[in-house]
Amino acid sequence: MDIFSNTSRARLQALYSDFSRQKQSNPTAFQANVEWWRKALESLVDSGVQQTGTGSIGSRLVLQANRALLDCLRLEKVGKPLAMGAVINDLRSRKILISLHKFMASKTSIYDAGWLPYRIASFVVGRPLWWALEQVGIVGDEGVLTSISHSQKETDWWGEYVFVEHVERAADAVLSLQESKTTGPADALYTLDGFRKSFASVFDASNDSLHEVDTRIILKYLERERRVLVLDTEVVKFIDSTTPHDERIITTVDRGILELKSAISNMQRQVDGIHRKMDEYTNKATTALQQKWKSLALSYLKSRKQLEDLRNKRLVSLSTLESTMLSIETAAGDIQIMKTYETSTATLRAVLSHPSLQRENIDKTMDALAEANQDAREIDNVFRTDGDVAVGVDNDDDDIEEELQALVKGIEDERSAQRLQNSQVPSILPAVDEPVKVKVLLPPN
């Protein structure tokens, strides 16, 4: 892993030493070491190299914390990590790691604050007193009343732990992939095996199927924390997170759609298999003809012909199943549309039934509005009149008209007088046809 190759030998020796006592004496160094190990353990789980005991590929979400982990992390000339127990316990206390058993068995969200007495103690008790209680074993990483003898067991930290951050990323990837291909009710339904195959690329595009443990963890997280699916034995159904509680069920219709979806998938695989066999018989017949084995080539061609007839029958069946599925999805879509119409109608009627929208209230409101506008106009007129009186303005229209005409007449008289004056001024310019004589004065020699 890169984190090991990028760390010096001296640093590795410090990380592999028993630094657990630094939690009290040097908390900063302790947390720095724990953070380094957190990244190392995450890389280990991401690689999937840990075995689950079944011989299959390792989980990408679960850390196997036991003696095998220490052996896996052993380095030549450095040894085994002596503080791994302290690292695991610290990660558990911060909910970075959660016991697999607790994760799967919990009825409440993993984001819940936890046990009420412990929350009260954590809030009320000051950190100095909390540290003192840790020393005597009254409290510990797991909660209240942790005994000294229990905390000193070397194997207390052994177990299977879920990396919460890994689960969150995997859940996001599953939802993103699901949203990209959802077109109808059938796309929201899966068998467990179908789910494992459909979302195999969440961790690695080359995978054919999700690990069984990872599948159970992701489904539990999406069901409990995200509330976006319903799980019932072998059936997985994606739903909207806002779906009411009484509708979070898998109905007989859902099971019927899933059976039809599985039948279509199986029929498609049969057709693909027939195509491959037909290609094989074609290649064999060609090879036989090249070697001049005519009778063998005819036998291969006859078998190919039989497979072709079978393929045609399967294609007809597949077309019928797909048409049926399309009809079901169309009907299901129509149901959703009708539900939307019903909701919209009820909402509109509820709005229209408001007392403010009754005919009598509307008439009263409009009459009151008209009266208010009339009052406003009257008040405005009063203010205008009183204002003119206050400044001595006479608003007689005839006087204003006469004053305007007098101004217009004065302007016209002024313009006439100006034109008359301009016409009486003698021209000082020579006539156009008279030559202009210019006298040039030269300077004396």
Short mmCIF file of C-alpha atoms in Angstrom, two decimals:
data_model
loop_
_atom_site.label_atom_id
_atom_site.label_comp_id
_atom_site.label_asym_id
_atom_site.label_seq_id
_atom_site.Cartn_x
_atom_site.Cartn_y
_atom_site.Cartn_z
CA MET A 1 0.00 0.00 0.00
CA ASP A 2 1.19 3.51 -0.81
CA ILE A 3 0.81 4.71 2.77
CA PHE A 4 3.50 2.23 3.88
CA SER A 5 5.87 2.96 1.02
CA ASN A 6 5.62 6.72 1.63
CA THR A 7 6.47 6.40 5.35
CA SER A 8 10.03 6.34 6.64
CA ARG A 9 11.43 3.38 8.58
CA ALA A 10 11.81 5.46 11.75
CA ARG A 11 8.19 6.60 11.51
CA LEU A 12 7.00 3.02 10.95
CA GLN A 13 8.88 1.85 14.01
CA ALA A 14 7.10 4.51 16.08
CA LEU A 15 3.73 3.55 14.61
CA TYR A 16 4.33 -0.15 15.29
CA SER A 17 5.33 0.48 18.91
CA ASP A 18 2.89 0.46 21.81
CA PHE A 19 1.89 4.12 21.83
CA SER A 20 -1.40 3.52 23.66
CA ARG A 21 -0.20 5.36 26.79
CA GLN A 22 0.26 8.51 24.73
CA LYS A 23 -3.52 8.95 24.85
CA GLN A 24 -3.08 10.59 28.27
CA SER A 25 0.52 11.80 28.15
CA ASN A 26 0.60 13.12 24.57
CA PRO A 27 -2.92 13.20 23.04
CA THR A 28 -1.76 15.04 19.89
CA ALA A 29 0.80 12.39 18.97
CA PHE A 30 -1.67 9.65 19.84
CA GLN A 31 -4.34 11.04 17.52
CA ALA A 32 -1.78 11.52 14.72
CA ASN A 33 -0.81 7.86 15.00
CA VAL A 34 -4.42 6.73 15.09
CA GLU A 35 -5.19 8.80 11.99
CA TRP A 36 -2.29 7.17 10.13
CA TRP A 37 -3.57 3.72 11.06
CA ARG A 38 -7.13 4.68 10.08
CA LYS A 39 -5.94 5.44 6.53
CA ALA A 40 -3.88 2.24 6.47
CA LEU A 41 -6.81 0.09 7.57
CA GLU A 42 -9.11 1.79 5.07
CA SER A 43 -6.64 1.02 2.28
CA LEU A 44 -6.47 -2.58 3.46
CA VAL A 45 -10.25 -2.97 3.38
CA ASP A 46 -10.49 -1.14 0.03
CA SER A 47 -8.10 -3.64 -1.52
CA GLY A 48 -10.34 -6.56 -0.56
CA VAL A 49 -7.37 -8.75 0.34
CA GLN A 50 -8.82 -9.87 3.67
CA GLN A 51 -10.52 -13.24 3.41
CA THR A 52 -13.87 -13.98 4.99
CA GLY A 53 -13.23 -17.64 5.62
CA THR A 54 -15.20 -18.77 2.57
CA GLY A 55 -12.35 -18.49 0.12
CA SER A 56 -14.16 -15.81 -1.89
CA ILE A 57 -13.04 -12.26 -2.46
CA GLY A 58 -12.76 -10.15 0.66
CA SER A 59 -15.30 -7.63 1.83
CA ARG A 60 -14.84 -4.01 0.84
CA LEU A 61 -16.72 -2.74 3.88
CA VAL A 62 -15.72 -4.96 6.81
CA LEU A 63 -12.44 -5.02 8.71
CA GLN A 64 -11.46 -8.40 10.12
CA ALA A 65 -9.72 -7.36 13.34
CA ASN A 66 -7.97 -10.41 14.79
CA ARG A 67 -4.64 -12.20 14.87
CA ALA A 68 -4.78 -12.57 11.07
CA LEU A 69 -4.84 -8.79 10.79
CA LEU A 70 -1.67 -8.49 12.84
CA ASP A 71 -0.01 -11.12 10.66
CA CYS A 72 -1.13 -9.30 7.53
CA LEU A 73 0.36 -6.02 8.79
CA ARG A 74 3.62 -7.55 9.98
CA LEU A 75 6.71 -5.87 8.52
CA GLU A 76 10.18 -7.32 8.31
CA LYS A 77 12.59 -5.75 10.82
CA VAL A 78 9.68 -3.82 12.33
CA GLY A 79 7.32 -6.50 13.62
CA LYS A 80 3.61 -6.40 14.39
CA PRO A 81 1.62 -3.29 15.38
CA LEU A 82 1.53 -3.41 19.19
CA ALA A 83 -1.04 -0.63 19.63
CA MET A 84 -3.66 -2.00 17.25
CA GLY A 85 -6.09 -2.58 20.11
CA ALA A 86 -5.89 1.07 21.13
CA VAL A 87 -6.37 2.15 17.51
CA ILE A 88 -9.47 -0.03 17.06
CA ASN A 89 -11.00 1.12 20.34
CA ASP A 90 -10.46 4.79 19.48
CA LEU A 91 -12.04 4.35 16.05
CA ARG A 92 -14.97 2.56 17.68
CA SER A 93 -15.47 5.37 20.20
CA ARG A 94 -15.70 7.88 17.35
CA LYS A 95 -18.15 5.74 15.36
CA ILE A 96 -15.66 5.41 12.50
CA LEU A 97 -15.87 1.68 13.06
CA ILE A 98 -19.03 -0.10 14.19
CA SER A 99 -19.31 -3.73 15.16
CA LEU A 100 -20.85 -5.71 12.30
CA HIS A 101 -23.24 -7.44 14.70
CA LYS A 102 -24.43 -4.14 16.18
CA PHE A 103 -24.73 -2.60 12.72
CA MET A 104 -26.98 -5.37 11.44
CA ALA A 105 -29.01 -5.85 14.64
CA SER A 106 -29.66 -2.20 15.51
CA LYS A 107 -33.27 -1.08 15.19
CA THR A 108 -32.32 2.59 15.26
CA SER A 109 -30.07 4.61 12.99
CA ILE A 110 -26.32 4.42 13.51
CA TYR A 111 -26.37 8.21 13.63
CA ASP A 112 -28.47 8.14 16.79
CA ALA A 113 -26.64 9.76 19.72
CA GLY A 114 -26.78 6.49 21.63
CA TRP A 115 -27.73 5.39 25.09
CA LEU A 116 -29.43 8.21 27.04
CA PRO A 117 -27.57 7.80 30.38
CA TYR A 118 -24.26 7.78 28.54
CA ARG A 119 -25.19 10.95 26.64
CA ILE A 120 -26.12 12.69 29.89
CA ALA A 121 -22.87 11.63 31.54
CA SER A 122 -20.86 12.77 28.52
CA PHE A 123 -22.51 16.18 28.67
CA VAL A 124 -22.45 16.74 32.43
CA VAL A 125 -19.12 15.25 33.40
CA GLY A 126 -16.14 17.49 32.64
CA ARG A 127 -13.20 16.17 30.67
CA PRO A 128 -10.77 16.16 33.65
CA LEU A 129 -13.19 14.09 35.72
CA TRP A 130 -13.93 11.89 32.72
CA TRP A 131 -10.20 11.24 32.32
CA ALA A 132 -9.97 10.28 36.02
CA LEU A 133 -12.91 7.90 35.66
CA GLU A 134 -11.21 6.28 32.67
CA GLN A 135 -8.14 5.59 34.79
CA VAL A 136 -10.13 3.67 37.38
CA GLY A 137 -12.21 1.84 34.78
CA ILE A 138 -15.59 3.41 35.54
CA VAL A 139 -15.89 4.73 32.00
CA GLY A 140 -14.16 3.79 28.78
CA ASP A 141 -14.24 3.92 25.00
CA GLU A 142 -17.43 1.88 24.89
CA GLY A 143 -19.38 3.70 27.60
CA VAL A 144 -20.09 3.71 31.31
CA LEU A 145 -19.09 0.99 33.77
CA THR A 146 -16.20 -0.51 31.85
CA SER A 147 -14.26 -2.77 34.20
CA ILE A 148 -10.49 -2.70 34.55
CA SER A 149 -10.05 -6.42 34.02
CA HIS A 150 -12.23 -6.34 30.93
CA SER A 151 -10.30 -3.43 29.38
CA GLN A 152 -7.00 -5.21 29.89
CA LYS A 153 -7.84 -8.28 27.81
CA GLU A 154 -5.62 -8.46 24.75
CA THR A 155 -8.38 -9.79 22.50
CA ASP A 156 -11.14 -7.37 23.49
CA TRP A 157 -10.78 -5.48 20.24
CA TRP A 158 -11.03 -8.57 18.04
CA GLY A 159 -14.07 -8.75 15.83
CA GLU A 160 -15.66 -7.68 12.57
CA TYR A 161 -16.11 -3.94 12.10
CA VAL A 162 -17.92 -1.90 9.47
CA PHE A 163 -16.20 1.18 8.08
CA VAL A 164 -19.07 3.70 8.17
CA GLU A 165 -17.53 6.05 5.60
CA HIS A 166 -17.11 3.17 3.14
CA VAL A 167 -20.76 2.23 3.55
CA GLU A 168 -21.83 5.82 2.91
CA ARG A 169 -19.82 5.99 -0.32
CA ALA A 170 -21.14 2.61 -1.48
CA ALA A 171 -24.72 3.67 -0.77
CA ASP A 172 -24.24 6.89 -2.76
CA ALA A 173 -22.86 4.88 -5.68
CA VAL A 174 -25.79 2.44 -5.59
CA LEU A 175 -28.36 5.24 -5.57
CA SER A 176 -26.60 7.07 -8.39
CA LEU A 177 -26.56 3.93 -10.51
CA GLN A 178 -30.19 3.17 -9.68
CA GLU A 179 -31.35 6.67 -10.63
CA SER A 180 -29.60 6.41 -14.00
CA LYS A 181 -31.61 3.36 -15.08
CA THR A 182 -35.02 3.79 -13.47
CA THR A 183 -37.74 3.95 -16.13
CA GLY A 184 -40.55 1.86 -14.67
CA PRO A 185 -41.75 -0.25 -11.72
CA ALA A 186 -39.71 -3.28 -12.83
CA ASP A 187 -36.46 -1.31 -12.58
CA ALA A 188 -37.10 -0.72 -8.87
CA LEU A 189 -37.42 -4.45 -8.06
CA TYR A 190 -34.59 -6.96 -7.58
CA THR A 191 -33.94 -10.35 -6.16
CA LEU A 192 -30.96 -10.53 -3.81
CA ASP A 193 -28.92 -12.26 -6.47
CA GLY A 194 -30.08 -9.74 -9.07
CA PHE A 195 -29.10 -6.87 -6.77
CA ARG A 196 -25.61 -8.31 -6.26
CA LYS A 197 -25.08 -8.61 -9.99
CA SER A 198 -26.70 -5.32 -10.96
CA PHE A 199 -24.55 -3.28 -8.57
CA ALA A 200 -21.34 -5.29 -8.81
CA SER A 201 -19.51 -2.28 -10.25
CA VAL A 202 -19.95 -0.20 -7.08
CA PHE A 203 -16.46 -1.15 -5.87
CA ASP A 204 -14.81 -2.49 -9.00
CA ALA A 205 -16.02 -2.48 -12.60
CA SER A 206 -14.44 -5.90 -13.14
CA ASN A 207 -16.52 -7.59 -10.43
CA ASP A 208 -19.29 -9.95 -11.45
CA SER A 209 -21.11 -9.78 -8.15
CA LEU A 210 -21.06 -7.96 -4.82
CA HIS A 211 -19.72 -9.73 -1.76
CA GLU A 212 -22.56 -11.33 0.22
CA VAL A 213 -21.68 -9.49 3.45
CA ASP A 214 -21.31 -6.17 1.62
CA THR A 215 -24.71 -6.72 0.02
CA ARG A 216 -26.41 -7.22 3.38
CA ILE A 217 -24.68 -4.14 4.83
CA ILE A 218 -25.62 -1.87 1.92
CA LEU A 219 -29.23 -3.06 1.94
CA LYS A 220 -29.54 -2.53 5.69
CA TYR A 221 -28.03 0.96 5.44
CA LEU A 222 -30.30 1.99 2.55
CA GLU A 223 -33.34 0.61 4.35
CA ARG A 224 -32.67 1.99 7.83
CA GLU A 225 -30.60 5.16 7.36
CA ARG A 226 -31.61 6.37 3.89
CA ARG A 227 -35.16 4.90 3.90
CA VAL A 228 -35.05 4.39 0.14
CA LEU A 229 -35.82 0.67 -0.13
CA VAL A 230 -37.87 -2.12 1.37
CA LEU A 231 -36.37 -5.56 1.97
CA ASP A 232 -38.52 -8.67 2.32
CA THR A 233 -36.71 -12.01 2.36
CA GLU A 234 -35.53 -12.33 -1.25
CA VAL A 235 -37.13 -9.19 -2.70
CA VAL A 236 -35.60 -5.70 -2.82
CA LYS A 237 -37.75 -2.71 -3.75
CA PHE A 238 -36.49 0.84 -4.17
CA ILE A 239 -38.92 3.52 -3.00
CA ASP A 240 -38.98 7.26 -2.47
CA SER A 241 -37.68 8.41 0.91
CA THR A 242 -40.92 10.36 1.46
CA THR A 243 -43.17 7.32 0.96
CA PRO A 244 -45.64 6.97 3.87
CA HIS A 245 -45.00 4.15 6.34
CA ASP A 246 -48.12 2.20 5.39
CA GLU A 247 -46.96 2.09 1.74
CA ARG A 248 -43.49 0.75 2.57
CA ILE A 249 -44.43 -2.81 1.69
CA ILE A 250 -43.84 -5.31 -1.09
CA THR A 251 -47.19 -6.22 -2.61
CA THR A 252 -48.29 -9.23 -4.61
CA VAL A 253 -48.18 -7.02 -7.68
CA ASP A 254 -44.52 -6.27 -6.97
CA ARG A 255 -43.76 -9.97 -6.67
CA GLY A 256 -45.59 -10.67 -9.92
CA ILE A 257 -43.66 -7.96 -11.74
CA LEU A 258 -40.40 -9.31 -10.33
CA GLU A 259 -41.23 -12.85 -11.47
CA LEU A 260 -41.99 -11.56 -14.94
CA LYS A 261 -38.76 -9.56 -14.93
CA SER A 262 -36.81 -12.67 -13.94
CA ALA A 263 -38.55 -14.69 -16.66
CA ILE A 264 -37.58 -12.13 -19.28
CA SER A 265 -33.99 -12.15 -18.05
CA ASN A 266 -33.84 -15.95 -18.15
CA MET A 267 -35.39 -16.05 -21.61
CA GLN A 268 -32.85 -13.52 -22.86
CA ARG A 269 -30.02 -15.65 -21.51
CA GLN A 270 -31.48 -18.69 -23.29
CA VAL A 271 -31.62 -16.80 -26.58
CA ASP A 272 -28.02 -15.64 -26.13
CA GLY A 273 -26.94 -19.21 -25.37
CA ILE A 274 -28.69 -20.52 -28.48
CA HIS A 275 -26.91 -17.89 -30.58
CA ARG A 276 -23.55 -19.00 -29.24
CA LYS A 277 -24.29 -22.65 -30.01
CA MET A 278 -25.44 -21.75 -33.53
CA ASP A 279 -22.15 -19.94 -34.11
CA GLU A 280 -20.23 -22.97 -32.84
CA TYR A 281 -22.05 -25.33 -35.22
CA THR A 282 -21.43 -22.91 -38.10
CA ASN A 283 -17.69 -22.86 -37.34
CA LYS A 284 -17.62 -26.67 -37.02
CA ALA A 285 -19.42 -27.11 -40.33
CA THR A 286 -16.97 -24.76 -42.03
CA THR A 287 -14.01 -26.67 -40.58
CA ALA A 288 -15.52 -30.01 -41.70
CA LEU A 289 -15.99 -28.73 -45.24
CA GLN A 290 -12.40 -27.50 -45.34
CA GLN A 291 -11.33 -31.02 -44.43
CA LYS A 292 -13.81 -32.46 -47.00
CA TRP A 293 -15.99 -34.16 -44.39
CA LYS A 294 -19.26 -33.45 -46.11
CA SER A 295 -21.46 -35.78 -44.04
CA LEU A 296 -20.16 -34.28 -40.78
CA ALA A 297 -20.73 -30.77 -42.09
CA LEU A 298 -24.34 -31.65 -42.99
CA SER A 299 -24.83 -33.00 -39.47
CA TYR A 300 -23.61 -29.74 -37.96
CA LEU A 301 -25.80 -27.71 -40.28
CA LYS A 302 -28.82 -29.85 -39.36
CA SER A 303 -28.17 -29.25 -35.67
CA ARG A 304 -27.80 -25.55 -36.38
CA LYS A 305 -31.15 -25.56 -38.17
CA GLN A 306 -32.83 -27.13 -35.14
CA LEU A 307 -31.29 -24.52 -32.89
CA GLU A 308 -32.51 -21.81 -35.24
CA ASP A 309 -36.08 -23.10 -34.96
CA LEU A 310 -35.76 -23.16 -31.18
CA ARG A 311 -34.36 -19.66 -31.17
CA ASN A 312 -37.30 -18.36 -33.21
CA LYS A 313 -39.76 -19.90 -30.73
CA ARG A 314 -37.89 -18.39 -27.81
CA LEU A 315 -37.84 -15.00 -29.52
CA VAL A 316 -41.62 -15.15 -29.92
CA SER A 317 -41.99 -16.00 -26.22
CA LEU A 318 -39.56 -13.25 -25.28
CA SER A 319 -41.48 -10.72 -27.36
CA THR A 320 -44.73 -11.74 -25.65
CA LEU A 321 -43.20 -11.39 -22.19
CA GLU A 322 -41.70 -8.00 -23.02
CA SER A 323 -45.04 -6.78 -24.38
CA THR A 324 -46.74 -7.93 -21.21
CA MET A 325 -44.15 -6.12 -19.11
CA LEU A 326 -44.63 -2.94 -21.14
CA SER A 327 -48.39 -3.15 -20.60
CA ILE A 328 -47.91 -3.60 -16.87
CA GLU A 329 -45.53 -0.67 -16.65
CA THR A 330 -47.93 1.47 -18.68
CA ALA A 331 -50.80 0.57 -16.36
CA ALA A 332 -48.65 1.23 -13.30
CA GLY A 333 -47.68 4.60 -14.73
CA ASP A 334 -51.35 5.38 -15.36
CA ILE A 335 -52.09 4.57 -11.72
CA GLN A 336 -49.44 7.01 -10.58
CA ILE A 337 -50.80 9.66 -12.94
CA MET A 338 -54.33 9.14 -11.58
CA LYS A 339 -53.05 9.39 -8.02
CA THR A 340 -51.38 12.65 -8.95
CA TYR A 341 -54.61 13.90 -10.52
CA GLU A 342 -56.55 12.93 -7.39
CA THR A 343 -54.08 14.70 -5.15
CA SER A 344 -54.11 17.79 -7.34
CA THR A 345 -57.91 17.82 -7.42
CA ALA A 346 -58.16 17.48 -3.65
CA THR A 347 -55.61 20.23 -3.17
CA LEU A 348 -57.43 22.57 -5.57
CA ARG A 349 -60.77 21.90 -3.90
CA ALA A 350 -59.26 22.53 -0.49
CA VAL A 351 -57.92 25.87 -1.69
CA LEU A 352 -61.19 26.85 -3.34
CA SER A 353 -63.16 25.90 -0.22
CA HIS A 354 -61.38 28.56 1.82
CA PRO A 355 -63.89 31.10 3.19
CA SER A 356 -62.03 33.96 1.52
CA LEU A 357 -62.88 32.55 -1.92
CA GLN A 358 -66.65 32.27 -1.33
CA ARG A 359 -68.82 34.36 -3.65
CA GLU A 360 -70.28 36.51 -0.89
CA ASN A 361 -66.84 37.26 0.57
CA ILE A 362 -65.48 38.10 -2.87
CA ASP A 363 -68.34 40.57 -3.53
CA LYS A 364 -67.91 42.14 -0.10
CA THR A 365 -64.18 42.43 -0.56
CA MET A 366 -64.49 44.00 -4.03
CA ASP A 367 -67.14 46.49 -2.82
CA ALA A 368 -64.98 47.41 0.13
CA LEU A 369 -62.02 47.85 -2.20
CA ALA A 370 -64.04 50.16 -4.47
CA GLU A 371 -65.17 52.24 -1.50
CA ALA A 372 -61.62 52.46 -0.21
CA ASN A 373 -60.39 53.65 -3.63
CA GLN A 374 -63.15 56.27 -3.75
CA ASP A 375 -62.20 57.50 -0.30
CA ALA A 376 -58.58 57.67 -1.32
CA ARG A 377 -59.43 59.78 -4.39
CA GLU A 378 -61.54 62.16 -2.31
CA ILE A 379 -58.78 62.54 0.26
CA ASP A 380 -56.27 63.16 -2.52
CA ASN A 381 -58.49 65.87 -4.05
CA VAL A 382 -58.87 67.54 -0.65
CA PHE A 383 -55.13 67.60 -0.16
CA ARG A 384 -54.59 69.05 -3.63
CA THR A 385 -57.20 71.81 -3.17
CA ASP A 386 -56.07 72.75 0.33
CA GLY A 387 -52.47 72.82 -0.83
CA ASP A 388 -53.25 75.21 -3.67
CA VAL A 389 -55.19 77.49 -1.34
CA ALA A 390 -52.33 77.45 1.15
CA VAL A 391 -49.88 78.78 -1.45
CA GLY A 392 -52.39 81.24 -2.97
CA VAL A 393 -52.96 79.40 -6.22
CA ASP A 394 -56.17 80.17 -8.15
CA ASN A 395 -57.28 77.14 -10.05
CA ASP A 396 -59.72 79.00 -12.36
CA ASP A 397 -59.35 77.30 -15.74
CA ASP A 398 -60.45 80.36 -17.80
CA ASP A 399 -57.81 82.56 -16.22
CA ILE A 400 -55.16 79.95 -16.90
CA GLU A 401 -56.26 79.69 -20.54
CA GLU A 402 -56.10 83.49 -21.02
CA GLU A 403 -52.65 83.60 -19.44
CA LEU A 404 -51.46 80.87 -21.78
CA GLN A 405 -52.77 82.74 -24.86
CA ALA A 406 -51.07 85.96 -23.70
CA LEU A 407 -47.75 84.13 -23.40
CA VAL A 408 -48.14 82.67 -26.89
CA LYS A 409 -48.99 86.12 -28.35
CA GLY A 410 -46.00 87.74 -26.64
CA ILE A 411 -43.66 85.12 -28.12
CA GLU A 412 -45.08 85.65 -31.63
CA ASP A 413 -44.79 89.48 -31.36
CA GLU A 414 -41.17 89.16 -30.27
CA ARG A 415 -40.38 86.92 -33.25
CA SER A 416 -42.08 89.41 -35.71
CA ALA A 417 -40.09 92.32 -34.33
CA GLN A 418 -36.87 90.41 -34.72
CA ARG A 419 -37.60 89.56 -38.34
CA LEU A 420 -38.39 93.23 -39.10
CA GLN A 421 -35.14 94.41 -37.55
CA ASN A 422 -33.12 91.94 -39.58
CA SER A 423 -34.68 93.13 -42.83
CA GLN A 424 -33.63 96.80 -42.21
CA VAL A 425 -29.88 96.11 -41.63
CA PRO A 426 -27.76 97.19 -44.76
CA SER A 427 -25.54 94.60 -46.32
CA ILE A 428 -21.84 95.19 -45.82
CA LEU A 429 -20.77 92.42 -48.18
CA PRO A 430 -20.01 93.06 -51.83
CA ALA A 431 -22.25 91.76 -54.56
CA VAL A 432 -21.55 88.34 -55.82
CA ASP A 433 -20.72 89.50 -59.36
CA GLU A 434 -18.42 92.33 -58.27
CA PRO A 435 -14.70 91.52 -58.15
CA VAL A 436 -13.02 91.83 -54.81
CA LYS A 437 -9.92 93.94 -54.86
CA VAL A 438 -7.19 93.06 -52.46
CA LYS A 439 -4.33 95.41 -51.83
CA VAL A 440 -1.11 93.70 -50.83
CA LEU A 441 1.44 95.69 -48.89
CA LEU A 442 5.01 94.55 -49.40
CA PRO A 443 7.74 95.26 -46.88
CA PRO A 444 10.46 97.78 -47.96
CA ASN A 445 13.70 96.45 -49.43
#
